[in-house]
XYZ file of C-alpha atoms in Angstrom:
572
model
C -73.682 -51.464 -115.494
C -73.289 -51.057 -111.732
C -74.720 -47.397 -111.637
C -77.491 -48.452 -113.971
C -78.337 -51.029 -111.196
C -77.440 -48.401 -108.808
C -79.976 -46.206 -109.957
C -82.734 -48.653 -110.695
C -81.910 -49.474 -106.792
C -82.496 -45.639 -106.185
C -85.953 -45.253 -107.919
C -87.220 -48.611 -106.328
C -86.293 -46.997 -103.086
C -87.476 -43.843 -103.462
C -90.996 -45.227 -104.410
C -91.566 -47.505 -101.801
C -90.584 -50.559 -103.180
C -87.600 -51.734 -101.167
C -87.671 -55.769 -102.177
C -86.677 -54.540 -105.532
C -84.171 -52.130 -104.503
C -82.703 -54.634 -102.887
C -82.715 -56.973 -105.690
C -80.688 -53.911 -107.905
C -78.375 -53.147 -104.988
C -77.211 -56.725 -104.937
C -76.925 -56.516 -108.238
C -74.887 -53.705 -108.214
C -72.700 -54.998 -105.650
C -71.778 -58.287 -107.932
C -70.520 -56.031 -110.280
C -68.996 -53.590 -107.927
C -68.095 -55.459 -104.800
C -65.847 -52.967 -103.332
C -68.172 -49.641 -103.676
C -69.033 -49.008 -100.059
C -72.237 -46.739 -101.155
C -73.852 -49.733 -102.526
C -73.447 -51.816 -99.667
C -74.925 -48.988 -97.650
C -78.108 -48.176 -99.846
C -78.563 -51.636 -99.666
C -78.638 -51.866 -95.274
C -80.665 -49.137 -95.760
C -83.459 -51.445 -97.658
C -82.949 -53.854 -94.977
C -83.814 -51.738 -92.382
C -86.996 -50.119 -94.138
C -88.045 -53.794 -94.589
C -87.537 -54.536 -91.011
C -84.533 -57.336 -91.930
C -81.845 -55.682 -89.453
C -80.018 -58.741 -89.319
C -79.059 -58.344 -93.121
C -78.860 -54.572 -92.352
C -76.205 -54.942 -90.347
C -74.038 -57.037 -91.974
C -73.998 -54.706 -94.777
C -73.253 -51.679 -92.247
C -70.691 -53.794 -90.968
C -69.073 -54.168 -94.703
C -69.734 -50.138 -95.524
C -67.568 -49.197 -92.173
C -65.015 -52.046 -93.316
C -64.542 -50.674 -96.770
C -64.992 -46.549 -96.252
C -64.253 -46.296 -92.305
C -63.709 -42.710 -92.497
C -67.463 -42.179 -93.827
C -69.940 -40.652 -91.056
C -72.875 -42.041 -92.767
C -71.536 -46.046 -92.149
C -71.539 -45.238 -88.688
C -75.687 -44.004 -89.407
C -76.150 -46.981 -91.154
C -74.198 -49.333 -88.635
C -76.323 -47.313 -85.649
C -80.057 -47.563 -87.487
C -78.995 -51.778 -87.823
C -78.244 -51.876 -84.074
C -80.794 -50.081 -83.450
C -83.895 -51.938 -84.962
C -82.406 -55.080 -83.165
C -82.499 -53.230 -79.947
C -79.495 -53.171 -79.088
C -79.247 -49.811 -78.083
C -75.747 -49.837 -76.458
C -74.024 -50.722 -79.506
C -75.802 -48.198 -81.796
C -75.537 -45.603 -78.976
C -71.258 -46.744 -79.492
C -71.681 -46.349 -83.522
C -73.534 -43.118 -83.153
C -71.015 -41.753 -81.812
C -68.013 -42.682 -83.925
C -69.563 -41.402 -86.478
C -69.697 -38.060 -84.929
C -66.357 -38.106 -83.948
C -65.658 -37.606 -88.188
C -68.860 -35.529 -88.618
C -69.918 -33.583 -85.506
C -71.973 -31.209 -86.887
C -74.682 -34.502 -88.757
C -77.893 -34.037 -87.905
C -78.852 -37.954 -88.714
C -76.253 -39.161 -86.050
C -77.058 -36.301 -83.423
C -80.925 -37.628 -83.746
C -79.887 -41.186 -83.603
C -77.836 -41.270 -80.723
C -80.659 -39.466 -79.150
C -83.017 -41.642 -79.697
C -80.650 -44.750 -79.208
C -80.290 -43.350 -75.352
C -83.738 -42.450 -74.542
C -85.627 -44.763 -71.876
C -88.197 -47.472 -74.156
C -90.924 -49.453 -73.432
C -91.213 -53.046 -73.703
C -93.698 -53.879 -75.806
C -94.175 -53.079 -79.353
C -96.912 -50.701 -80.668
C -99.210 -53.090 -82.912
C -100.989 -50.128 -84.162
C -97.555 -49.287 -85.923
C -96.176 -52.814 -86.323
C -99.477 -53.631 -89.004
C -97.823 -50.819 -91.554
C -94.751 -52.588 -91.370
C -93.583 -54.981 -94.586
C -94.561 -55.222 -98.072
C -97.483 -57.709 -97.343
C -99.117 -54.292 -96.339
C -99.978 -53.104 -99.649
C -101.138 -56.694 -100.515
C -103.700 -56.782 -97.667
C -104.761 -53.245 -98.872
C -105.565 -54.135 -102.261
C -107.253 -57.828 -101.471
C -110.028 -55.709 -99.023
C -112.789 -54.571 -101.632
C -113.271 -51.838 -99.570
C -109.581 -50.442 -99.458
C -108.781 -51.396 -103.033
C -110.719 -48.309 -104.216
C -108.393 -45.841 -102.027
C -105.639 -46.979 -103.385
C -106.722 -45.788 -106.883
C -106.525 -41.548 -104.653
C -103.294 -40.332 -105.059
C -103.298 -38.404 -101.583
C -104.649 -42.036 -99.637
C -101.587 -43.563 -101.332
C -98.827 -40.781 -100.050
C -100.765 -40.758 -96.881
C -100.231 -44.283 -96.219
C -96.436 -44.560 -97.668
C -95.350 -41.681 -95.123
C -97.222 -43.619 -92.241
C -94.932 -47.153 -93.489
C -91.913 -44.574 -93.734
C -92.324 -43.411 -90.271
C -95.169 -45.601 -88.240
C -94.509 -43.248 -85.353
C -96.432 -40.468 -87.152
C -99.646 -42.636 -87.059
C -101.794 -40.592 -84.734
C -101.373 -37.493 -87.337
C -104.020 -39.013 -89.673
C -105.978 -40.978 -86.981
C -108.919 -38.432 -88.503
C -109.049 -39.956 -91.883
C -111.487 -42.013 -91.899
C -109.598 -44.053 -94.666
C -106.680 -44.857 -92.685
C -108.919 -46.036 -90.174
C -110.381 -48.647 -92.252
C -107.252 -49.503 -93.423
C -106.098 -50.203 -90.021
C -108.916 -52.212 -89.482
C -107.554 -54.564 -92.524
C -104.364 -54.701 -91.738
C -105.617 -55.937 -87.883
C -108.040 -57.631 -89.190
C -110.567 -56.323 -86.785
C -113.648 -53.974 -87.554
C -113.533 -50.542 -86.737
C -116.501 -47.972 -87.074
C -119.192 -45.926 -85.053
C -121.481 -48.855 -83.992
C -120.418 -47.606 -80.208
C -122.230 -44.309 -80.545
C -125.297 -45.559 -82.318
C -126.052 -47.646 -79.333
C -125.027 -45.493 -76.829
C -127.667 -43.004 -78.503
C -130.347 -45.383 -78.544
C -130.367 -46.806 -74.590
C -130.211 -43.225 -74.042
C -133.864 -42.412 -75.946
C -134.858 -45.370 -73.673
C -134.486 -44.259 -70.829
C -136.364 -41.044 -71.394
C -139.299 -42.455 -73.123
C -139.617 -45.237 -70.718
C -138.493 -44.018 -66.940
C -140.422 -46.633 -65.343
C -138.263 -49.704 -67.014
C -135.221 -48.149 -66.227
C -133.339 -51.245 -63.943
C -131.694 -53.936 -64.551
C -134.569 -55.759 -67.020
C -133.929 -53.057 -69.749
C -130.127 -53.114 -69.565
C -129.968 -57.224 -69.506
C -132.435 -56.917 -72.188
C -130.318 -54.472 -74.341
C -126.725 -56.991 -73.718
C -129.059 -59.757 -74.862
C -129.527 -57.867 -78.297
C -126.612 -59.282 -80.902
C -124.624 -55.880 -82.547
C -125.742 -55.020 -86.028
C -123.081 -56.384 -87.862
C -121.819 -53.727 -90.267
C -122.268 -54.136 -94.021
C -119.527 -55.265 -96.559
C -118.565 -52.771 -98.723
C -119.281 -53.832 -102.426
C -117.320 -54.017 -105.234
C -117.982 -51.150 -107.403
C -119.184 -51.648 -110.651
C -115.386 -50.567 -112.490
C -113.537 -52.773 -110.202
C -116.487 -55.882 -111.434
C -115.706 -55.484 -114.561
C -112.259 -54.982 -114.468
C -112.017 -58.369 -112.476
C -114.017 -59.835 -115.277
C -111.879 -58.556 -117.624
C -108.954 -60.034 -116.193
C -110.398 -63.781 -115.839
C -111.575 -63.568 -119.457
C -108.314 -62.405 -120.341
C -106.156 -65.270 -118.528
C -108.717 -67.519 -120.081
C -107.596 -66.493 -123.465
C -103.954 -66.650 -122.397
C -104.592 -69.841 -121.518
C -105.690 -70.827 -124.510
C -103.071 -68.724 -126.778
C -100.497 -71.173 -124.415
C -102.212 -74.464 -125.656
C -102.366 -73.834 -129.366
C -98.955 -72.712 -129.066
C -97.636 -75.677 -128.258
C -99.417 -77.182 -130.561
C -97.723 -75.170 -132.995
C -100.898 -73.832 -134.123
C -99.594 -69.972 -134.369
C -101.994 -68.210 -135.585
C -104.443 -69.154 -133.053
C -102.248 -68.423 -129.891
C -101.584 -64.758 -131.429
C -105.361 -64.456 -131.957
C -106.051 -65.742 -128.435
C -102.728 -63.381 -127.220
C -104.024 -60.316 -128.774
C -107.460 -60.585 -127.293
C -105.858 -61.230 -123.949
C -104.238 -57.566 -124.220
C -107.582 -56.295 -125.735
C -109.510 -57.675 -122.199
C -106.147 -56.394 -119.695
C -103.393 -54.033 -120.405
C -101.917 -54.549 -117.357
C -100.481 -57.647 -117.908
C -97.289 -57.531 -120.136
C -96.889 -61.547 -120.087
C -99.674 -61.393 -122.683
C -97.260 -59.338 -124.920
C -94.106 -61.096 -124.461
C -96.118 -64.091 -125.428
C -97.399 -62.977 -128.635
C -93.874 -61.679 -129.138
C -92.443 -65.631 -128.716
C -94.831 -66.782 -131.331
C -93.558 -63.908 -133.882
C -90.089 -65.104 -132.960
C -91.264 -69.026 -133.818
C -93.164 -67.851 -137.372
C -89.636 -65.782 -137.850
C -91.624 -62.425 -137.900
C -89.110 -60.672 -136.478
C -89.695 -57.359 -137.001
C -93.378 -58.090 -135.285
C -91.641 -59.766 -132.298
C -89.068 -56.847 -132.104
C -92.093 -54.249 -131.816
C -93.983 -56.368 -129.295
C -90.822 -56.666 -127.274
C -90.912 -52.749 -127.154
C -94.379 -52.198 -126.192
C -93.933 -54.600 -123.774
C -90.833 -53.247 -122.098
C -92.563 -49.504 -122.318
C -95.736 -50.504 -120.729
C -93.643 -52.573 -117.707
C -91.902 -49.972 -116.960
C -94.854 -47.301 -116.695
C -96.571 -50.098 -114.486
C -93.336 -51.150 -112.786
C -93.580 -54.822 -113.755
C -91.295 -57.210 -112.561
C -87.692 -56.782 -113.736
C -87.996 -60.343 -114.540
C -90.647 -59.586 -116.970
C -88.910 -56.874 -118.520
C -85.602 -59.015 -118.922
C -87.595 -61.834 -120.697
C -89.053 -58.962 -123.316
C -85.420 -58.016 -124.276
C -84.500 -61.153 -124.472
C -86.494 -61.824 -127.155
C -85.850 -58.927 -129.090
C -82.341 -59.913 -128.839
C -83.007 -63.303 -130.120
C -84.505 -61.328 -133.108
C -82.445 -59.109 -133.720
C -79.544 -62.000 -133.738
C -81.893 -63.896 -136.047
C -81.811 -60.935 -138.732
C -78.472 -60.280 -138.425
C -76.275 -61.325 -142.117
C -73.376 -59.869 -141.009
C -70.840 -59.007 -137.975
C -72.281 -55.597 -137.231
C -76.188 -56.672 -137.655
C -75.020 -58.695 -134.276
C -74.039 -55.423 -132.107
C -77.797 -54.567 -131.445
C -78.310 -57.695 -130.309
C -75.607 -58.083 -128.279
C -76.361 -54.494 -126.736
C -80.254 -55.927 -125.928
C -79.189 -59.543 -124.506
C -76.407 -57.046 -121.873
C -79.307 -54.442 -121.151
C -81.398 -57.624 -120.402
C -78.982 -59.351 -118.176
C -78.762 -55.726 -116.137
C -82.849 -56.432 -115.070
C -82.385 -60.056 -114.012
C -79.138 -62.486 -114.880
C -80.754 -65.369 -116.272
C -78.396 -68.489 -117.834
C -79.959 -68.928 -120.686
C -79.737 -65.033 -121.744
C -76.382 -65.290 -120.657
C -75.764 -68.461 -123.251
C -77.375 -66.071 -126.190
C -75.213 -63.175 -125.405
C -72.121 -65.367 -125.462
C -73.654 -67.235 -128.773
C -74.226 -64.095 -130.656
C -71.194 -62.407 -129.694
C -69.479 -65.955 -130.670
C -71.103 -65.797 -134.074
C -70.049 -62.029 -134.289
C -66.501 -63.093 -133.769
C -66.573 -66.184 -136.576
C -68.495 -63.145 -139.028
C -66.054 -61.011 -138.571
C -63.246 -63.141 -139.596
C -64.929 -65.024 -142.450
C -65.410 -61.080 -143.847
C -61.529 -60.178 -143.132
C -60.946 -63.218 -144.533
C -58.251 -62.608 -148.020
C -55.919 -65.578 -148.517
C -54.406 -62.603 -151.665
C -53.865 -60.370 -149.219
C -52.619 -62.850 -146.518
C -49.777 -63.889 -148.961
C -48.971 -60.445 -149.525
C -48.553 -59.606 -145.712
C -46.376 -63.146 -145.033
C -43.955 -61.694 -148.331
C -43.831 -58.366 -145.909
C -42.704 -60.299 -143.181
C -40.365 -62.291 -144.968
C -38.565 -59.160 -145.760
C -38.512 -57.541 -142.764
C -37.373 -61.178 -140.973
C -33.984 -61.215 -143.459
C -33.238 -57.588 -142.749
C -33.468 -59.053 -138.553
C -36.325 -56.281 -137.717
C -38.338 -59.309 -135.946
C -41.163 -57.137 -133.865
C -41.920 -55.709 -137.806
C -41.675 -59.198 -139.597
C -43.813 -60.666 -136.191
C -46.681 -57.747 -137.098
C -47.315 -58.106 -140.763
C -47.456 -62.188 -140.179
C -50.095 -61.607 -137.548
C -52.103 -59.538 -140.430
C -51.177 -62.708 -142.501
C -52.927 -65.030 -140.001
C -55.901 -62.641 -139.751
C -56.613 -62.687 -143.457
C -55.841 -66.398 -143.586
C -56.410 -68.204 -140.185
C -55.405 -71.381 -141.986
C -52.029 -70.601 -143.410
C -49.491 -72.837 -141.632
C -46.298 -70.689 -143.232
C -47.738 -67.801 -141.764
C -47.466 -69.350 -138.074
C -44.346 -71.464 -138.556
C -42.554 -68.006 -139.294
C -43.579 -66.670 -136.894
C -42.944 -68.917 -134.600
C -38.943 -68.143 -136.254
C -39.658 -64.759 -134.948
C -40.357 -65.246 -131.484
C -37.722 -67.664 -131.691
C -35.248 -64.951 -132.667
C -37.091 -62.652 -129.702
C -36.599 -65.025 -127.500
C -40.445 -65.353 -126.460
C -40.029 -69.070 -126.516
C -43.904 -70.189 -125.197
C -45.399 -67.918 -128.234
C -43.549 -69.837 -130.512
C -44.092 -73.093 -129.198
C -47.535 -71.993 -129.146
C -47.247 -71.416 -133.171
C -45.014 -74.461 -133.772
C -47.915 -76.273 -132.587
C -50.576 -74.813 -134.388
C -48.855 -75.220 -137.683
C -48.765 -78.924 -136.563
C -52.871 -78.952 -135.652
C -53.433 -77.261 -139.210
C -51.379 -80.176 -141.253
C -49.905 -82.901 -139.725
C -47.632 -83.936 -142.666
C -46.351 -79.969 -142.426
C -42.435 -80.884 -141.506
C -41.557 -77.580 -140.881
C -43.455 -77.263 -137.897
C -42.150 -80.366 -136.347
C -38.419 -78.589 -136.453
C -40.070 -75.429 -135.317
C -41.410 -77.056 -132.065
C -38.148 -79.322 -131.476
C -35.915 -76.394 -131.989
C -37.981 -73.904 -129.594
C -37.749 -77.616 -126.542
C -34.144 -77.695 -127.388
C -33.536 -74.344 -126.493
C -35.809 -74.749 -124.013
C -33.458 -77.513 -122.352
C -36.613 -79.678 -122.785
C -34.216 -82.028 -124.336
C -36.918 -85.634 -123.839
C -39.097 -83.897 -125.776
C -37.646 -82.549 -128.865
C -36.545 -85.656 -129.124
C -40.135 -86.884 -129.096
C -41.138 -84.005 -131.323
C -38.473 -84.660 -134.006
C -39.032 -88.122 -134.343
C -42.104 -87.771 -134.540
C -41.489 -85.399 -137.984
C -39.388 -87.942 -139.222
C -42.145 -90.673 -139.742
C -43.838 -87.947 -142.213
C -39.951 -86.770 -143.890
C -37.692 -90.024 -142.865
C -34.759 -88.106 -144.609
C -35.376 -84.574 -143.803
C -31.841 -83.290 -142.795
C -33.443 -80.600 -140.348
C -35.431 -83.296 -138.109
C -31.942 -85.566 -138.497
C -29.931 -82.882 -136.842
C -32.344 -82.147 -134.123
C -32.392 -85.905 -133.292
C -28.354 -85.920 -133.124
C -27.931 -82.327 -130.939
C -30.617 -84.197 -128.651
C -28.637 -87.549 -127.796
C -25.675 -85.801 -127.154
C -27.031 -83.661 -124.863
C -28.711 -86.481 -123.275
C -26.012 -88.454 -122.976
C -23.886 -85.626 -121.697
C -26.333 -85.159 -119.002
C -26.549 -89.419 -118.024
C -22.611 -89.137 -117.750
C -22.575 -86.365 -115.640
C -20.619 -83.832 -117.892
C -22.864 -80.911 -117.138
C -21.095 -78.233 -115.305
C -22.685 -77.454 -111.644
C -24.674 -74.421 -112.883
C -25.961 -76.337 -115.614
C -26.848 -79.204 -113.387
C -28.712 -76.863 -110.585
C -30.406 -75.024 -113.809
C -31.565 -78.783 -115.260
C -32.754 -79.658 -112.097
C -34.836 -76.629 -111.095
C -36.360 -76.784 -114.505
C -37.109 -80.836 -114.374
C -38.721 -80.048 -110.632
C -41.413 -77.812 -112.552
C -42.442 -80.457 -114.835
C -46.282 -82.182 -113.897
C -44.648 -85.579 -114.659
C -41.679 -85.365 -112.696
C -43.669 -83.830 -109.627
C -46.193 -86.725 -109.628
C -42.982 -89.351 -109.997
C -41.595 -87.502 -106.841
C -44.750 -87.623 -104.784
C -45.399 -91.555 -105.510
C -45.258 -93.528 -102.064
C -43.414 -96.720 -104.412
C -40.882 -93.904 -106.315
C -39.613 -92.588 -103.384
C -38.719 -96.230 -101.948
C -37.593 -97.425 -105.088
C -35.123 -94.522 -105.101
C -34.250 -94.811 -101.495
C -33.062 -98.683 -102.522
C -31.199 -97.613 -105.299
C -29.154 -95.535 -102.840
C -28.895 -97.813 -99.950
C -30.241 -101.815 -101.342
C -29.216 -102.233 -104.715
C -30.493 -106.275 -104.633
C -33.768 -104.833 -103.928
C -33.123 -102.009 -106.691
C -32.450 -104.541 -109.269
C -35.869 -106.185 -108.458
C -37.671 -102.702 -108.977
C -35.998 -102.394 -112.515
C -37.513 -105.581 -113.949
C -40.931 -103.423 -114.104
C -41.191 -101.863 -117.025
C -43.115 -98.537 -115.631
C -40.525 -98.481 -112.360
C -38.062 -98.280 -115.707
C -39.731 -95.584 -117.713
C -39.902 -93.244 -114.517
C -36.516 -93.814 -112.925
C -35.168 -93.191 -116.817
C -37.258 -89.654 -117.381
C -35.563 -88.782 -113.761
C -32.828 -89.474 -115.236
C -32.934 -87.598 -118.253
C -34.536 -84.268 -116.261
C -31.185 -84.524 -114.031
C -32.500 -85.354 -110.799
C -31.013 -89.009 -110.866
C -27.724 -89.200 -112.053
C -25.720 -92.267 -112.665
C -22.262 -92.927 -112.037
């Protein structure tokens, strides 16, 4: 997914349009933070957008990450560079030729990063810098034509690529008038028109050549020069395009009032009128997706992504087009694998533009993949079979075997609690304690009344030193079994080790284990870090009246007792 962003960020760049390769870079560099070559296309945007600040930064991060790279160093000097700070680029030229001496790029940089410059910028070149550029062009009736000439448009794209090159097509008279938009100031020949015609009065008149003829010439106001019209395409295509929003507009209102058939009449007309306007398309597509004519809204969805791309429509545009389609395609879908195609749309959709609530559908259809899936493995005849499997394998001790063919058990039957309460026996045997707590505890979550699971999840805390709690745990079993022999047991092995541990029978080791594993427990840690605790404890040490005073509350009680039972209080 990064190089598809990668590449996207490529193409934008290539063409022109650096606002959106900056837009794929970034989002390239989410899901590749670490690729240096990313962060340097992306400085490179920057700087052909005139944004050095951000430039730099990510020349800063390309020489951080790949410092060994000569074309950081290009990057890092071009930054410094367009924030004239000529020293420091003149310094990152040259590092970079210290790895590549023979690069041309650095060799011209540092050249031009030590040569003398002038103060002031050129605002000849400054108006063919930015985007807003080709917005002024194609607002001016009279430019919006050129940009429809192929040669106008590569003319003007190598004058934004290098400004510096402007005088080399100071002859077209295009880019002239372009310049004259983007200064907003008129340019044209009115000079030598007048020039021409006090000349023809002077001949033809010699006598009233002083003063009176000249004041009466400044006295004459310019001829101002005439707007250029709108041709008679562009009129109608303007027309075309208000009649079409119109009908947009109207396809919006009788969709909200549910009234579908009218918005896709109203929709359809709209890409009759403009078929440069996708939004018209994607709409019509939402109201297939509301009727549930899926298949429709799927092939709208297409057209619409194929005609953004040939105009380059916003990636926005393009991401809310898939979307759909994935919403459709999840909409069809009967059974786990009908949901692949639609997961595959909602991910090629979140690689144009992240939005949350494509995000949620992805995660909802591959959620609903997930619960398809097992409903179809789903084979309580075969589960049983696999459990019997493990049974066997479990009396002959091959544990990893019995532990497999009871995970195939719990596939085929994710509600069989036998399945999990032997294997919790398994890891048990294995000795992976927490996966068989985690078992012992679904068997519980899955039936309550299911004893065995009870003993399960004692036996794992007992061996577990967890002694409080199988305690808990088996007691708990016993108000479902009150006789069961198996809970009974686990109750007695508790007390007694409880009781060895209040009268101080554990060996050292024991003692220093008990303790180190009581200090990890949540409860214990908050009973430790409690302003009152720690006082209370200091008076049972060294003020036993005030001690005694602490005991008749019932919570100072509970805590001092679990401390206690973990080993970190002993009593003597």
């Amino acid at each position: 997914m990064a190089e598809e962003a990668k590449a996207k960020g490529n193409a934008a760049f290539s063409s022109g349009d650096y606002a959106a390769a900056i837009t794929h870079f970034t989002e390239a560099i989410d899901l590749a933070p670490t690729n240096h070559v990313l962060y340097s296309n992306r400085s490179a945007a920057y700087a052909s957008l005139h944004r050095y600040t951000e430039a730099l930064s990510d020349a800063k991060k390309t020489v951080e990450l790949k410092p060994d790279w000569s074309k950081g160093y290009s990057r890092l000097g071009a930054a410094y560079l367009g924030l004239s700070q000529f020293k420091e680029a003149t310094d990152a030229y040259k590092r970079g030729l210290e790895i590549d001496p023979s690069n041309e790029t650095l060799k011209s940089g540092l050249a031009d990063a030590s040569r003398p410059r002038e103060s002031a910028s050129n605002p000849f070149v400054d108006a063919f810098q930015g985007p807003e550029m080709w917005a002024k062009l194609t607002a001016d009736p009279g430019t919006r034509v050129y940009l429809q000439q192929p040669d106008f448009v590569k003319t003007m794209q190598e004058i934004q690529k290098n400004p510096n090159n402007l005088n080399l097509y100071m002859k077209d008279k295009r880019v002239m008038q372009a310049l004259g938009v983007l200064l907003n100031v008129k340019l044209g020949g009115s000079k030598g028109e007048e020039d021409t015609e006090m000349r023809e009065a002077d001949s033809s008149s010699p006598e009233r050549k002083g003063p009176e003829v000249v004041k009466k010439r400044e006295r004459e106001p310019e001829p101002e020069p005439e707007p250029m019209e709108m041709t008679e395409e562009d009129r109608e295509k303007k027309e075309r395009k208000e009649k079409a929003q119109k009908e947009k507009e109207q396809g919006n209102a009788a969709y909200k009032k549910k009234d579908f058939e009218k918005a896709i009449q109203h929709y359809t007309k709209a890409m009759e009128l403009d078929d440069e306007d996708i939004s018209y398309i994607t709409n019509r597509a939402a109201v297939y997706l509301e009727m549930g004519k899926y298949v429709e809204c799927i092939e709208d969805c297409d057209k619409a992504v194929e005609r953004g791309r040939e105009l380059r429509s916003d990636f926005k545009m393009i991401a809310r087009a898939l979307t759909r389609k994935g919403s459709a395609l999840a909409k069809m879908a009967k059974c786990s694998k009908d949901f692949e195609p639609a997961i595959e749309t909602f991910q090629k959709a979140l690689t144009e533009y992240r939005n949350p609530d494509t995000l949620k559908k992805l995660n909802d259809a591959e959620k609903a993949r997930k619960e398809l899936e097992q409903q179809e493995y789903f084979d309580p005849k075969i589960a049983e079979e696999e459990r019997e499997k493990g049974n066997e394998f479990f009396k002959e001790q091959k544990y990893p075997e019995a532990v497999k063919h009871y995970s195939e058990a719990i596939k085929r039957n994710p509600s069989d609690v036998k399945a999990y309460s032997n294997r919790a026996a398994c890891y048990t045997k294995l000795g992976a304690l927490p996966e068989g707590l985690k078992d012992a505890e679904k068997c519980i979550e899955l039936d309550s009344s299911f004893t065995k699971g009870y003993s399960r999840k004692g036996a794992i805390q007992f061996f577990m030193k967890e002694y409080d709690k199988a305690m808990e745990t088996y007691q708990e079993g016993l108000k479902h079994d009150a006789k069961n022999q198996e809970l009974l047991d686990g109750v007695r092995r508790c007390v007694e080790q409880i009781n060895k541990m209040n009268r101080g029978d554990l060996t050292p080791e024991e003692l220093k284990e008990r303790q180190a594993k009581a200090m990890q427990d949540p409860e214990v840690q908050n009973i430790l870090s409690d302003p009152v605790m720690r006082q209370v404890l200091v008076d049972l040490q060294e003020n036993p009246k005030a001690a005694q005073e602490h005991m008749k509350n019932p919570m100072v009680m509970n805590k001092i007792q679990k401390l206690v039972s973990s080993g970190i209080v002993q009593v003597r």
